[in-house]
Amino acid sequence: MKTSLGTIRSGLGTDTSSLIALLIVVVLGFSIASPQFMTAANLGSMGFQMPLLGLLTLAMLAPIISGGFNLAVTYTANMSGLTLAWVLLQFGGKDAGVGALVLGCLAAIAVGMLAGAIIGFVVAYVGAHPILVSLAMMIFLRGLGEFLTRGGDISGVPDYMRVLGHETLIGIPVPLLLFGAVAIVWHILLRRTQHGFSVTMTGSNQMAAEYSGLHTKRTLVLLYTLSGLLCAIAGILMLARFNSVRVGHGEALLLVTVLACFLGGVDPFGGYGRVVPVVVSLVILQILSSGLNLIGANQHMATAVWGLFLIAVMVLRSEQVKMVLGFFKKS
Amino acid sequence: MTDANTERFALRLKGISKTFGGLQALDDVDFEVRAGEVHCLAGENGSGKSTLIKIITGVYQPQKAELFELFGEAVRSISPTGARNRGVSVIWQDLALFSHMSVRENICFDDMVGLTPKGVHYGEMDRKARAVLERLGVPLELDIPLEALSIARRQIVAIARALMNDARLIFMDEPTASLSRSETDHLLDIVRKLSADGVAVVFVSHRLAEVLEIASRVTVLRDGRLVGVYDCADMTQVRLGELMTGQLIENKVVARDRVDAPKVMEVRGLSRAGEFENVSFDLHAGEVLGLIGLIGAGRTELAHVLMGMRAPTAGDMRVEGRPFRPSSIRDAIRQGLAYVSEDRLSLGLLQKQPIEDNTVISVLHKLLTRLPLLSMRKRDALVRSWVDKLGVKIGRPSDLISTLSGGNQQKIVLAKWLATEPKLLILDSPTVGVDIGARAGIFRIVRSLADSGLAILLISDEATEVMFNSDRILHMAEGQIVAEYDPRKMTVPELEERVYA
């Protein structure tokens, strides 16, 4: 019993309890401020909105734990979505069959993984900084995408794709189920596999990890490839939600994914990060945004509040504040 | 003011006590340094040396101080800036210099900073920096960035910076830890020069031999208490080690003949251009083969080739009779080699990670369940068994590795490699930054590993270490094996003479 509790605790990470406290505060706050907050309609709409950001955040998480970044997450997702839309168009757009969808998804995933693998390969074997490499990939994908689409929308997807983007299953939005499943797999991958262990160790000190016999270069290639895979899933979801693809969709989410990771206690210098607190942070950010919307605040206000919120969390986590709080606790 | 007929003191402390939380870091400690004296402050990690220095330099305030005098003046309370203005400087082991800035800027650093902007006179800086380097007798180019200098040269810069502040009492924390023998000699010369100029120097060092060589008196601390103050002239290394640890550290030759045991490794004519040449040796099961040589002799480079980190340019290696040509570290590990790096802090361990993950990092495949997921239960069991076997003192396995003392960290490094069940263990300077007491513990482990049949290559530049722990000794100099010695037919001074001469 004691060990299983310990396992749960280590899975949650040290920052989770404070995040859950924050979560309770914002939930209570908005419940009091707005009677619509706790309604099925609002919770449902949050459940449809969050998964896209969530998937992209998880795609950002592993590179950050490894001491890097993947700035190409949104455009990789766009490019994967574009691939799927293109395949569907070849098979008749709105009339495309399920076979075409499967083929298109596989192609989309291949494109996403390829983009990630290229980043990983250059980071690992050329030794260039991940920020530069992924920035280059981001700009390349944006330019390529705009060239291929001439800056316009690609639309026309079969009706059954609505299921993925707009339906619920046993009362839970399908995108949320998808995100939940991915998050669980991601948690296990990062915490309980040799690959996840190597990612953390590589992020902590690549030379020492290499000296210990870990294949750090292969680890980097694999983790960026898997990051690309998650981007592809996000791209497919984006197409299902918006019924169209446009290069630049979701561009604003890029920095929010970084925000969510840091809010979730991920070490910006690599070597530490957990899925669970990051997911809790995502929920908090979504509640802040939806809640402010409900009480009539401007959409832009929500963004400003996110920024302030992150600063507040950083201050609360600083050693000095912890010391002061500890002092009050004692006396 | 002190009486005219008493000696002049740079520093007098009496009855200093300091606690952190519930921990008594210093308990009623007295400490005196005469003006112009070279004094040694000796003690193991955690004995209170650093705390004492931090009190003298105003980083910490003591809870109790019966007497605190600097250069004959009573000190009521002191801040780090105040200490510097009174002529007290500390050169910490990490030197606290700025690697991207030039030598000139580093030496004149304190002239250049301040809250009020005042002009920076490069000509004036040049003149002052030159003067101080001249005083030390070390001409250095002022324009080159600090990072282009060797550690030894950087230390000179740190000393110059202290002298710029008119330091009359300089603390040096482990100044020789990463210096070669000739660099150490050079540093000791400079320290003598400073002392002759009336600058008191307090050495904080693990290396007992050089402590006794340079200092006139030694103050020994243990567990936050003063053990005593002794004249170095009547002190021996063994006696000093005993005072520091509270236990008698036996140094005796334990060499045995192992040449009849099966060969674990055979190396023939191994070379790597520019690093070492024509190295040949055999290493038998259960044998501890000492490899002594100065820094730069090619010892570590040889170890790197054995471990597959770099390819040799000529020569053959065999492990248990089979040709051995590792393509990577992983390959070498698979074939039964293990390598304890000389750089524990940045290569041996992952300082930001917990003890448990550092222990299992090289044997992840042993923790897999059928799924293949890592089993935390198997990890915990493995960590517990090694911690018990090697007697590592830890809090919880999930604590960060950086919370452990140097000796216990090194035991975790050993555990990590022993978990791979190696046939050959390469120890590269395994006791850097490890207390004397803990060193004995590590070598007890090494000896029992050898007894159980493990072949061990012990690389070191300390004659005593190699002498009292090896079965045979190879001497490496300038990239070649120049001699083989039998520790039973040799004395430490003879070995030192040959290696350091």
mmCIF file of N, CA and C in Angstrom, chain B residues 236-284:
data_model
loop_
_atom_site.group_PDB
_atom_site.id
_atom_site.type_symbol
_atom_site.label_atom_id
_atom_site.label_comp_id
_atom_site.label_asym_id
_atom_site.label_seq_id
_atom_site.Cartn_x
_atom_site.Cartn_y
_atom_site.Cartn_z
ATOM 1 N N THR B 236 53.133 13.848 10.557
ATOM 2 C CA THR B 236 53.242 12.924 9.427
ATOM 3 C C THR B 236 51.878 12.808 8.767
ATOM 4 N N GLN B 237 51.891 12.325 7.535
ATOM 5 C CA GLN B 237 50.628 12.157 6.811
ATOM 6 C C GLN B 237 49.681 11.225 7.551
ATOM 7 N N VAL B 238 50.257 10.134 8.045
ATOM 8 C CA VAL B 238 49.418 9.133 8.706
ATOM 9 C C VAL B 238 48.762 9.729 9.941
ATOM 10 N N ARG B 239 49.577 10.468 10.717
ATOM 11 C CA ARG B 239 49.073 11.070 11.948
ATOM 12 C C ARG B 239 47.986 12.110 11.629
ATOM 13 N N LEU B 240 48.216 12.901 10.575
ATOM 14 C CA LEU B 240 47.239 13.925 10.206
ATOM 15 C C LEU B 240 45.931 13.269 9.754
ATOM 16 N N GLY B 241 46.054 12.202 8.953
ATOM 17 C CA GLY B 241 44.862 11.477 8.521
ATOM 18 C C GLY B 241 44.086 10.948 9.712
ATOM 19 N N GLU B 242 44.819 10.471 10.695
ATOM 20 C CA GLU B 242 44.188 9.939 11.902
ATOM 21 C C GLU B 242 43.446 11.038 12.658
ATOM 22 N N LEU B 243 44.089 12.213 12.753
ATOM 23 C CA LEU B 243 43.452 13.327 13.460
ATOM 24 C C LEU B 243 42.176 13.775 12.748
ATOM 25 N N MET B 244 42.220 13.791 11.413
ATOM 26 C CA MET B 244 41.077 14.256 10.651
ATOM 27 C C MET B 244 39.914 13.285 10.722
ATOM 28 N N THR B 245 40.211 11.982 10.645
ATOM 29 C CA THR B 245 39.139 11.003 10.562
ATOM 30 C C THR B 245 38.783 10.418 11.914
ATOM 31 N N GLY B 246 39.682 10.539 12.878
ATOM 32 C CA GLY B 246 39.425 9.909 14.167
ATOM 33 C C GLY B 246 39.663 8.417 14.124
ATOM 34 N N GLN B 247 40.223 7.938 13.012
ATOM 35 C CA GLN B 247 40.535 6.499 12.947
ATOM 36 C C GLN B 247 41.895 6.344 12.292
ATOM 37 N N LEU B 248 42.543 5.260 12.634
ATOM 38 C CA LEU B 248 43.866 5.035 12.067
ATOM 39 C C LEU B 248 43.716 4.485 10.659
ATOM 40 N N ILE B 249 44.243 5.217 9.684
ATOM 41 C CA ILE B 249 44.192 4.749 8.308
ATOM 42 C C ILE B 249 45.468 3.960 8.057
ATOM 43 N N GLU B 250 45.304 2.669 7.870
ATOM 44 C CA GLU B 250 46.484 1.836 7.653
ATOM 45 C C GLU B 250 46.912 1.939 6.207
ATOM 46 N N ASN B 251 48.161 2.121 5.995
ATOM 47 C CA ASN B 251 48.699 2.083 4.652
ATOM 48 C C ASN B 251 49.673 0.939 4.612
ATOM 49 N N LYS B 252 49.283 -0.144 3.997
ATOM 50 C CA LYS B 252 50.264 -1.196 3.834
ATOM 51 C C LYS B 252 50.111 -1.839 2.459
ATOM 52 N N VAL B 253 51.219 -2.323 1.973
ATOM 53 C CA VAL B 253 51.214 -2.925 0.649
ATOM 54 C C VAL B 253 50.428 -4.232 0.703
ATOM 55 N N VAL B 254 49.481 -4.383 -0.209
ATOM 56 C CA VAL B 254 48.655 -5.596 -0.193
ATOM 57 C C VAL B 254 48.894 -6.445 -1.441
ATOM 58 N N ALA B 255 49.935 -6.083 -2.201
ATOM 59 C CA ALA B 255 50.146 -6.734 -3.491
ATOM 60 C C ALA B 255 50.314 -8.250 -3.359
ATOM 61 N N ARG B 256 49.702 -8.955 -4.316
ATOM 62 C CA ARG B 256 49.874 -10.400 -4.394
ATOM 63 C C ARG B 256 50.144 -10.751 -5.845
ATOM 64 N N ASP B 257 50.681 -11.950 -6.053
ATOM 65 C CA ASP B 257 50.916 -12.381 -7.434
ATOM 66 C C ASP B 257 49.632 -12.901 -8.034
ATOM 67 N N ARG B 258 49.220 -12.319 -9.128
ATOM 68 C CA ARG B 258 48.016 -12.772 -9.803
ATOM 69 C C ARG B 258 48.313 -13.192 -11.226
ATOM 70 N N VAL B 259 49.603 -13.196 -11.580
ATOM 71 C CA VAL B 259 49.939 -13.411 -12.988
ATOM 72 C C VAL B 259 49.614 -14.819 -13.470
ATOM 73 N N ASP B 260 49.323 -15.734 -12.549
ATOM 74 C CA ASP B 260 48.961 -17.085 -12.983
ATOM 75 C C ASP B 260 47.473 -17.217 -13.289
ATOM 76 N N ALA B 261 46.704 -16.246 -12.801
ATOM 77 C CA ALA B 261 45.256 -16.274 -13.054
ATOM 78 C C ALA B 261 45.005 -16.024 -14.544
ATOM 79 N N PRO B 262 43.847 -16.453 -15.061
ATOM 80 C CA PRO B 262 43.569 -16.255 -16.487
ATOM 81 C C PRO B 262 43.601 -14.763 -16.860
ATOM 82 N N LYS B 263 44.051 -14.511 -18.077
ATOM 83 C CA LYS B 263 44.111 -13.122 -18.533
ATOM 84 C C LYS B 263 42.707 -12.638 -18.901
ATOM 85 N N VAL B 264 42.340 -11.508 -18.350
ATOM 86 C CA VAL B 264 41.055 -10.917 -18.721
ATOM 87 C C VAL B 264 41.258 -10.009 -19.922
ATOM 88 N N MET B 265 42.337 -9.247 -19.884
ATOM 89 C CA MET B 265 42.589 -8.360 -21.017
ATOM 90 C C MET B 265 44.050 -8.430 -21.430
ATOM 91 N N GLU B 266 44.255 -8.456 -22.748
ATOM 92 C CA GLU B 266 45.615 -8.365 -23.284
ATOM 93 C C GLU B 266 45.648 -7.193 -24.252
ATOM 94 N N VAL B 267 46.601 -6.321 -24.053
ATOM 95 C CA VAL B 267 46.751 -5.159 -24.928
ATOM 96 C C VAL B 267 48.142 -5.235 -25.541
ATOM 97 N N ARG B 268 48.204 -5.099 -26.866
ATOM 98 C CA ARG B 268 49.496 -5.208 -27.555
ATOM 99 C C ARG B 268 49.678 -4.046 -28.513
ATOM 100 N N GLY B 269 50.714 -3.269 -28.268
ATOM 101 C CA GLY B 269 51.101 -2.213 -29.214
ATOM 102 C C GLY B 269 50.009 -1.206 -29.493
ATOM 103 N N LEU B 270 49.185 -0.951 -28.506
ATOM 104 C CA LEU B 270 48.052 -0.055 -28.726
ATOM 105 C C LEU B 270 48.532 1.396 -28.836
ATOM 106 N N SER B 271 48.073 2.086 -29.864
ATOM 107 C CA SER B 271 48.471 3.481 -30.067
ATOM 108 C C SER B 271 47.271 4.285 -30.509
ATOM 109 N N ARG B 272 47.311 5.558 -30.158
ATOM 110 C CA ARG B 272 46.400 6.502 -30.771
ATOM 111 C C ARG B 272 47.220 7.752 -31.044
ATOM 112 N N ALA B 273 47.300 8.081 -32.324
ATOM 113 C CA ALA B 273 48.230 9.133 -32.747
ATOM 114 C C ALA B 273 48.043 10.395 -31.921
ATOM 115 N N GLY B 274 49.165 10.901 -31.418
ATOM 116 C CA GLY B 274 49.137 12.153 -30.671
ATOM 117 C C GLY B 274 48.760 11.998 -29.216
ATOM 118 N N GLU B 275 48.326 10.791 -28.791
ATOM 119 C CA GLU B 275 47.895 10.630 -27.405
ATOM 120 C C GLU B 275 48.754 9.609 -26.638
ATOM 121 N N PHE B 276 48.883 8.408 -27.203
ATOM 122 C CA PHE B 276 49.777 7.426 -26.579
ATOM 123 C C PHE B 276 50.254 6.445 -27.648
ATOM 124 N N GLU B 277 51.311 5.721 -27.313
ATOM 125 C CA GLU B 277 51.981 4.907 -28.307
ATOM 126 C C GLU B 277 52.371 3.565 -27.740
ATOM 127 N N ASN B 278 52.193 2.532 -28.520
ATOM 128 C CA ASN B 278 52.775 1.230 -28.251
ATOM 129 C C ASN B 278 52.578 0.766 -26.803
ATOM 130 N N VAL B 279 51.350 0.818 -26.343
ATOM 131 C CA VAL B 279 51.048 0.414 -24.976
ATOM 132 C C VAL B 279 50.706 -1.071 -24.977
ATOM 133 N N SER B 280 51.411 -1.833 -24.144
ATOM 134 C CA SER B 280 51.132 -3.267 -24.035
ATOM 135 C C SER B 280 51.051 -3.650 -22.569
ATOM 136 N N PHE B 281 50.056 -4.420 -22.208
ATOM 137 C CA PHE B 281 50.012 -4.981 -20.850
ATOM 138 C C PHE B 281 49.000 -6.111 -20.801
ATOM 139 N N ASP B 282 49.131 -6.947 -19.780
ATOM 140 C CA ASP B 282 48.135 -7.987 -19.507
ATOM 141 C C ASP B 282 47.464 -7.649 -18.188
ATOM 142 N N LEU B 283 46.214 -8.010 -18.097
ATOM 143 C CA LEU B 283 45.492 -7.795 -16.858
ATOM 144 C C LEU B 283 44.776 -9.101 -16.526
ATOM 145 N N HIS B 284 45.069 -9.628 -15.314
ATOM 146 C CA HIS B 284 44.563 -10.953 -14.953
ATOM 147 C C HIS B 284 43.343 -10.852 -14.054
#
